[in-house]
CSV table of C-alpha atoms in Angstrom, one decimal:
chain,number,residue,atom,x,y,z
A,1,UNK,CA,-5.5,7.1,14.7
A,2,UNK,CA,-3.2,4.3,14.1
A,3,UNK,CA,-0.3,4.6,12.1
A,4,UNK,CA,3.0,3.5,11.2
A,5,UNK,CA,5.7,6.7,11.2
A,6,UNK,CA,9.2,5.8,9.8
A,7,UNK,CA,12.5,7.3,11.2
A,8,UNK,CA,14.7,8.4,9.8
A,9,UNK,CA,12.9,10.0,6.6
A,10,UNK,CA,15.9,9.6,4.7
A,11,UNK,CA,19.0,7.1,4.5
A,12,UNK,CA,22.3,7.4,2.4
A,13,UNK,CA,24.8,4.6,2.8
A,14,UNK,CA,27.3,3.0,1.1
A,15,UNK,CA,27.0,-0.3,-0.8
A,16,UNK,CA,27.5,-3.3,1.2
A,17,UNK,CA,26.7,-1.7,4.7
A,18,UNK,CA,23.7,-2.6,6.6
A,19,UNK,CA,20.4,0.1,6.2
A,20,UNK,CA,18.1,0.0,9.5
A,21,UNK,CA,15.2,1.5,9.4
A,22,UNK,CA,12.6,2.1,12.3
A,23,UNK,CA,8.7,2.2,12.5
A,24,UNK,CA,6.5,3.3,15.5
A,25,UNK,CA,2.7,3.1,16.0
A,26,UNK,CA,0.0,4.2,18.0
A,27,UNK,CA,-2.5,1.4,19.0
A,28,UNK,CA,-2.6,-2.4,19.1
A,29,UNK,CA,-2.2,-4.6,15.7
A,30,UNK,CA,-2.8,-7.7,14.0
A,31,UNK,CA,0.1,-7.4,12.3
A,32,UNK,CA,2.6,-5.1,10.5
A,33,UNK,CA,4.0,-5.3,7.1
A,34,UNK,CA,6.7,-3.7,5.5
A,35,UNK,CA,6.8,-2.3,1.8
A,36,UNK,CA,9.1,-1.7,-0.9
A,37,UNK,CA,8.1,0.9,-3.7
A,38,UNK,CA,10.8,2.0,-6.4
A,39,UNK,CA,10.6,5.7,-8.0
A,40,UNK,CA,7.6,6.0,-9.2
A,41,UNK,CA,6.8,2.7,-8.9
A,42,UNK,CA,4.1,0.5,-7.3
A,43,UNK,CA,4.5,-1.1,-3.6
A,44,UNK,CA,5.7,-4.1,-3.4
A,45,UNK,CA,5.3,-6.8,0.1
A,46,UNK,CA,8.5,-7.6,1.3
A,47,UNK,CA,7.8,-8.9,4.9
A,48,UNK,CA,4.5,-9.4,7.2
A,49,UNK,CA,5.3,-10.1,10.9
A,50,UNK,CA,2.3,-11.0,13.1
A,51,UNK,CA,1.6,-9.3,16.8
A,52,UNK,CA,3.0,-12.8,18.6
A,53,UNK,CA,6.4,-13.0,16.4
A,54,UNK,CA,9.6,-10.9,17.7
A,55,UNK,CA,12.0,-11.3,14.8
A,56,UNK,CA,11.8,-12.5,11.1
A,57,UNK,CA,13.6,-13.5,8.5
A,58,UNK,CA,13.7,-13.5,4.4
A,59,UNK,CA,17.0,-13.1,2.5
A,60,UNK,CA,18.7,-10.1,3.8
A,61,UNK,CA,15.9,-8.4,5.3
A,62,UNK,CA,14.9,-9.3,9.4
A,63,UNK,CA,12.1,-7.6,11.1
A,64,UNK,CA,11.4,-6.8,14.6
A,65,UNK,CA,8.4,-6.6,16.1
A,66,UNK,CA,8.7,-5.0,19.9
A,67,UNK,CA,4.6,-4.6,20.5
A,68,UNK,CA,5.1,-3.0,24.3
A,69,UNK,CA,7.1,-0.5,22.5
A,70,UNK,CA,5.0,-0.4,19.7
A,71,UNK,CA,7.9,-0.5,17.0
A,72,UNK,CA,9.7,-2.4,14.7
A,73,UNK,CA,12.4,-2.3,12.7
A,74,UNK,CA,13.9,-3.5,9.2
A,75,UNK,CA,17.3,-4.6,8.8
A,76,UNK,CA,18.6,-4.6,5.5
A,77,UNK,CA,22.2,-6.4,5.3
A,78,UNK,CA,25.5,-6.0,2.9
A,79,UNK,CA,23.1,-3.2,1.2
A,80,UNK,CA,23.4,-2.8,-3.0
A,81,UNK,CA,22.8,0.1,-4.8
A,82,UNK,CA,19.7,-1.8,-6.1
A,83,UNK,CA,18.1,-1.4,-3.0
A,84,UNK,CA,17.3,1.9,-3.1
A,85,UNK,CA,13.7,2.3,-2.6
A,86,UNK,CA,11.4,4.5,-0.5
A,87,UNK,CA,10.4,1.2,2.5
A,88,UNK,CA,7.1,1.8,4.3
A,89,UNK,CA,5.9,0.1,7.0
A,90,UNK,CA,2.4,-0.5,7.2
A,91,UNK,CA,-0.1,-1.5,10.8
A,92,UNK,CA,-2.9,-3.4,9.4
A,93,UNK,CA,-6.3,-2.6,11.0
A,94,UNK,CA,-9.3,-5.0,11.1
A,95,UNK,CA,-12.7,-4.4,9.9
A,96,UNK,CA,-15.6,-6.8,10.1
A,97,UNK,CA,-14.8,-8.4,6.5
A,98,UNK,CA,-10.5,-8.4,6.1
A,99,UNK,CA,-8.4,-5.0,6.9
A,100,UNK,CA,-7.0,-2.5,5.8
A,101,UNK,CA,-3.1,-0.8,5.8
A,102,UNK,CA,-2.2,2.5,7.4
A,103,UNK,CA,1.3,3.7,5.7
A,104,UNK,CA,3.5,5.4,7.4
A,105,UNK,CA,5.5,8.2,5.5
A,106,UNK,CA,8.3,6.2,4.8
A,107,UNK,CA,11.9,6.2,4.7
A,108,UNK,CA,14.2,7.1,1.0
A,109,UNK,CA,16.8,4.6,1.2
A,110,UNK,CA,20.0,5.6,-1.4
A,111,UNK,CA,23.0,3.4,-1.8
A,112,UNK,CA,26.1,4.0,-2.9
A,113,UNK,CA,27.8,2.2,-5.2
B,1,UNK,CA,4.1,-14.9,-10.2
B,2,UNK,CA,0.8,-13.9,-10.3
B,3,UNK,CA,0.2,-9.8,-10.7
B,4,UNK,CA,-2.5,-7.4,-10.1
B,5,UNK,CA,-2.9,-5.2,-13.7
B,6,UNK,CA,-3.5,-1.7,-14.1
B,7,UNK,CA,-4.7,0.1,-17.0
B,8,UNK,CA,-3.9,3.0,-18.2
B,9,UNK,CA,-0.5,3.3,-16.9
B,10,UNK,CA,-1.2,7.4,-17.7
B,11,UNK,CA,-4.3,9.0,-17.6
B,12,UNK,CA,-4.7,12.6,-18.1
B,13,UNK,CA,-8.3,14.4,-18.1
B,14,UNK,CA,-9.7,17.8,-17.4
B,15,UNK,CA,-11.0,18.8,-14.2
B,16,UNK,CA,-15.0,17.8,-14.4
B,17,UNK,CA,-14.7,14.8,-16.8
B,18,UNK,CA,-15.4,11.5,-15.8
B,19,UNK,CA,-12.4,8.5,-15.4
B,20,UNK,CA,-12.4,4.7,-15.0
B,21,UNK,CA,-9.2,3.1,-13.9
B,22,UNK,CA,-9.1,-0.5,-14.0
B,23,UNK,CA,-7.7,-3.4,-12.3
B,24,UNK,CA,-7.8,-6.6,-12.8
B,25,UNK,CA,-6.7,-8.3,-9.4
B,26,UNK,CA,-5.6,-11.7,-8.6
B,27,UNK,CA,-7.9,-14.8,-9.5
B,28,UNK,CA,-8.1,-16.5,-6.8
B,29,UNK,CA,-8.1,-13.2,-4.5
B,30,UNK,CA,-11.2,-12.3,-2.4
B,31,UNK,CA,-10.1,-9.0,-0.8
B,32,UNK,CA,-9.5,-5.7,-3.1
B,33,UNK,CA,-8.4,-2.4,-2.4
B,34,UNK,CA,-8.1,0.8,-4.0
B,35,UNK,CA,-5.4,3.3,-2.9
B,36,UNK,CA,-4.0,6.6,-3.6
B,37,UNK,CA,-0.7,8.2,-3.2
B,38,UNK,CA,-0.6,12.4,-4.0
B,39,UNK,CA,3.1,13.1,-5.1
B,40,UNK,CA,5.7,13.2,-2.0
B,41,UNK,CA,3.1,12.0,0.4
B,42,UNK,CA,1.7,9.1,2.6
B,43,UNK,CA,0.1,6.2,1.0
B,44,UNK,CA,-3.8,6.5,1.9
B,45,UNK,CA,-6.5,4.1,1.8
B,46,UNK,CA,-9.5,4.4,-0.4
B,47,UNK,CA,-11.9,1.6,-0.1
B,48,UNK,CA,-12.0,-2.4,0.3
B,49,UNK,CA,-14.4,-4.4,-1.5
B,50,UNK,CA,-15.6,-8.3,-0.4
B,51,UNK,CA,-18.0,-10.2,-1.8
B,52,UNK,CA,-19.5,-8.0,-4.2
B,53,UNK,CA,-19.8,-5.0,-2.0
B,54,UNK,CA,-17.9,-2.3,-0.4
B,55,UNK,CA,-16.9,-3.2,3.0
B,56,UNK,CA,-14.6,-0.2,3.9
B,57,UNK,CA,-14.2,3.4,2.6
B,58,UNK,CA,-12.5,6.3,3.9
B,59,UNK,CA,-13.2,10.0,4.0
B,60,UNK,CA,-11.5,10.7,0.8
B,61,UNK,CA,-14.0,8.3,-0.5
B,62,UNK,CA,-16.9,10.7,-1.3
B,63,UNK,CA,-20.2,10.6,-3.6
B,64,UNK,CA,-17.8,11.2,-6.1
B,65,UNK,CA,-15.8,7.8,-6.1
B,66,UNK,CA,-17.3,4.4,-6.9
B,67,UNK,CA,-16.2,1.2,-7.5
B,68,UNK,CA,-17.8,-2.0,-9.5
B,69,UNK,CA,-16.3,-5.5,-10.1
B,70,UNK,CA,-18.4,-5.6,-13.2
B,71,UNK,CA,-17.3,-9.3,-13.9
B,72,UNK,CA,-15.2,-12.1,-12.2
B,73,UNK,CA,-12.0,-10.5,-13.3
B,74,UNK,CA,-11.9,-6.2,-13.3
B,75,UNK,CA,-12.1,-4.0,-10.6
B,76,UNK,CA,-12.9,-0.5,-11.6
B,77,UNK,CA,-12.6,3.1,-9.7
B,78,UNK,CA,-14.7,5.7,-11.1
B,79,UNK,CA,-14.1,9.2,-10.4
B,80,UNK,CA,-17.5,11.1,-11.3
B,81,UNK,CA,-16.4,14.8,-11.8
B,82,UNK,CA,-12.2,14.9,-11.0
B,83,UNK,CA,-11.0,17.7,-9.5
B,84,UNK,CA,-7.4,19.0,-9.6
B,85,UNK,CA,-6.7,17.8,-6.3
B,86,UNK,CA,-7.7,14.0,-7.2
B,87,UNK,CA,-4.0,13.8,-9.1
B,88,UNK,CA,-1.9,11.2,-8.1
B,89,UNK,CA,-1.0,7.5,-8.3
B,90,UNK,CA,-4.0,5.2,-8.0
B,91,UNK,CA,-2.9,1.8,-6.7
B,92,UNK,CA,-5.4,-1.4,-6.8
B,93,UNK,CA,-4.2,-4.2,-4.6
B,94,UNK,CA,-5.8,-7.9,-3.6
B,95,UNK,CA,-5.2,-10.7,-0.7
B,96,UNK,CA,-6.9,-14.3,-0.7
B,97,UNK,CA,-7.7,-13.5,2.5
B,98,UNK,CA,-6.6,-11.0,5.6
B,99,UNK,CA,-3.5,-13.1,7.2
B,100,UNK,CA,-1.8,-12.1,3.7
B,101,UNK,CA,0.4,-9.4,2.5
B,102,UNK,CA,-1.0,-7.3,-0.3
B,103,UNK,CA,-0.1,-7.3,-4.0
B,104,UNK,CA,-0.3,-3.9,-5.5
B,105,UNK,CA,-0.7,-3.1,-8.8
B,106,UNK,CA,1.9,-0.8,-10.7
B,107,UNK,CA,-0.6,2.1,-10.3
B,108,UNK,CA,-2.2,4.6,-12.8
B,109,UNK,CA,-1.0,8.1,-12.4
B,110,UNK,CA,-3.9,10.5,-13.1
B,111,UNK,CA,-3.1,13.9,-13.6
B,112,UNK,CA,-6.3,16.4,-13.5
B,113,UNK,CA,-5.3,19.5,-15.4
């Protein structure tokens, strides 16, 4: 089935150092979306980057997108302890009316202030 | 910015009885979703609704579950019977249409004692 796994499952750096974390998947996609969600808390978009785009942007967060690999990536740079978040990437799969996401399990990002 | 609602935040309820979560999506949103997260694991989709209908559901999704837009603004998920095994954090989520990320709710956590 396709779905977005997240390595590494955990991630403890210190404030102001960059957080990368990784995302592999199974079959082709429309696109891929990464997701924020605080303790607790509900999931919130950060970034959507579509199967023809290799890299993009939005504040401190860039995205890859390699689709022969099938992988990507999420940079997060000069890190604050406000950051820390469980991030999930998420492939989206088409059905005949919209899609739908497959979540990975997700990476628990701590920084230290 | 423009949120999807949930209510109740909480819901507790013994195992057989009956619960309606509710969600009232986006306005100008076509697409909704309902999904679940049991504690420490994966995100997992429940259903998709479009134009009045269900146009997705998964296996989780059994005779059990059902869903109703019962007006142009709520989006309700109706648990028939709960069982013990159906606690954890319900999210609802919308898109105007498929090229968009999602906005999730804040979820309702339904414990089934």
């Amino acid at each position: 089935s396709q779905q977005g796994e997240e390595d590494p499952q955990a991630l403890s750096i210190q404030e102001g150092e960059n957080a990368t974390m990784n995302c592999s998947y199974k079959t082709s996609i429309n696109n891929l979306q990464w997701y924020r969600q605080n303790s607790g808390r509900g999931l919130v978009h950060l970034i959507l980057i579509r199967s023809n785009e290799r890299e993009k942007h939005s504040g401190r967060l860039r995205v890859t997108l390699d689709t022969s690999k099938k992988s990507s990536s999420l940079l997060i740079t000069a890190s604050r302890a406000a950051d820390t978040a469980s991030y999930f990437c998420a492939t989206v799969l088409m059905m005949e009316y919209g899609n739908k996401l497959v979540f990975g399990a997700g990476t628990i990002l701590r920084v230290k202030s | 910015e423009p949120e999807v609602t949930q209510t109740p935040s909480h819901q507790v309820t013994q195992m057989g009885q009956e619960v309606i979560l509710r969600c009232v999506p986006i306005s100008n949103h076509l697409y909704f979703y309902w999904y679940r997260q049991i504690l420490g694991q994966k995100v997992e989709f429940l259903v998709s609704f479009y134009n009045n209908e269900i146009s997705e559901k998964s296996e989780i999704f059994d005779d059990q579950f059902s869903v109703e837009r019962p007006d142009g603004s709520n989006f309700t998920l109706k648990i028939r019977s709960t069982k013990l095994e159906d606690s954890a954090m319900y999210f609802c989520a919308s898109i105007p249409n498929p090229n968009y990320g999602y906005t999730f709710g804040s979820g309702t956590r339904l414990t089934v004692v």
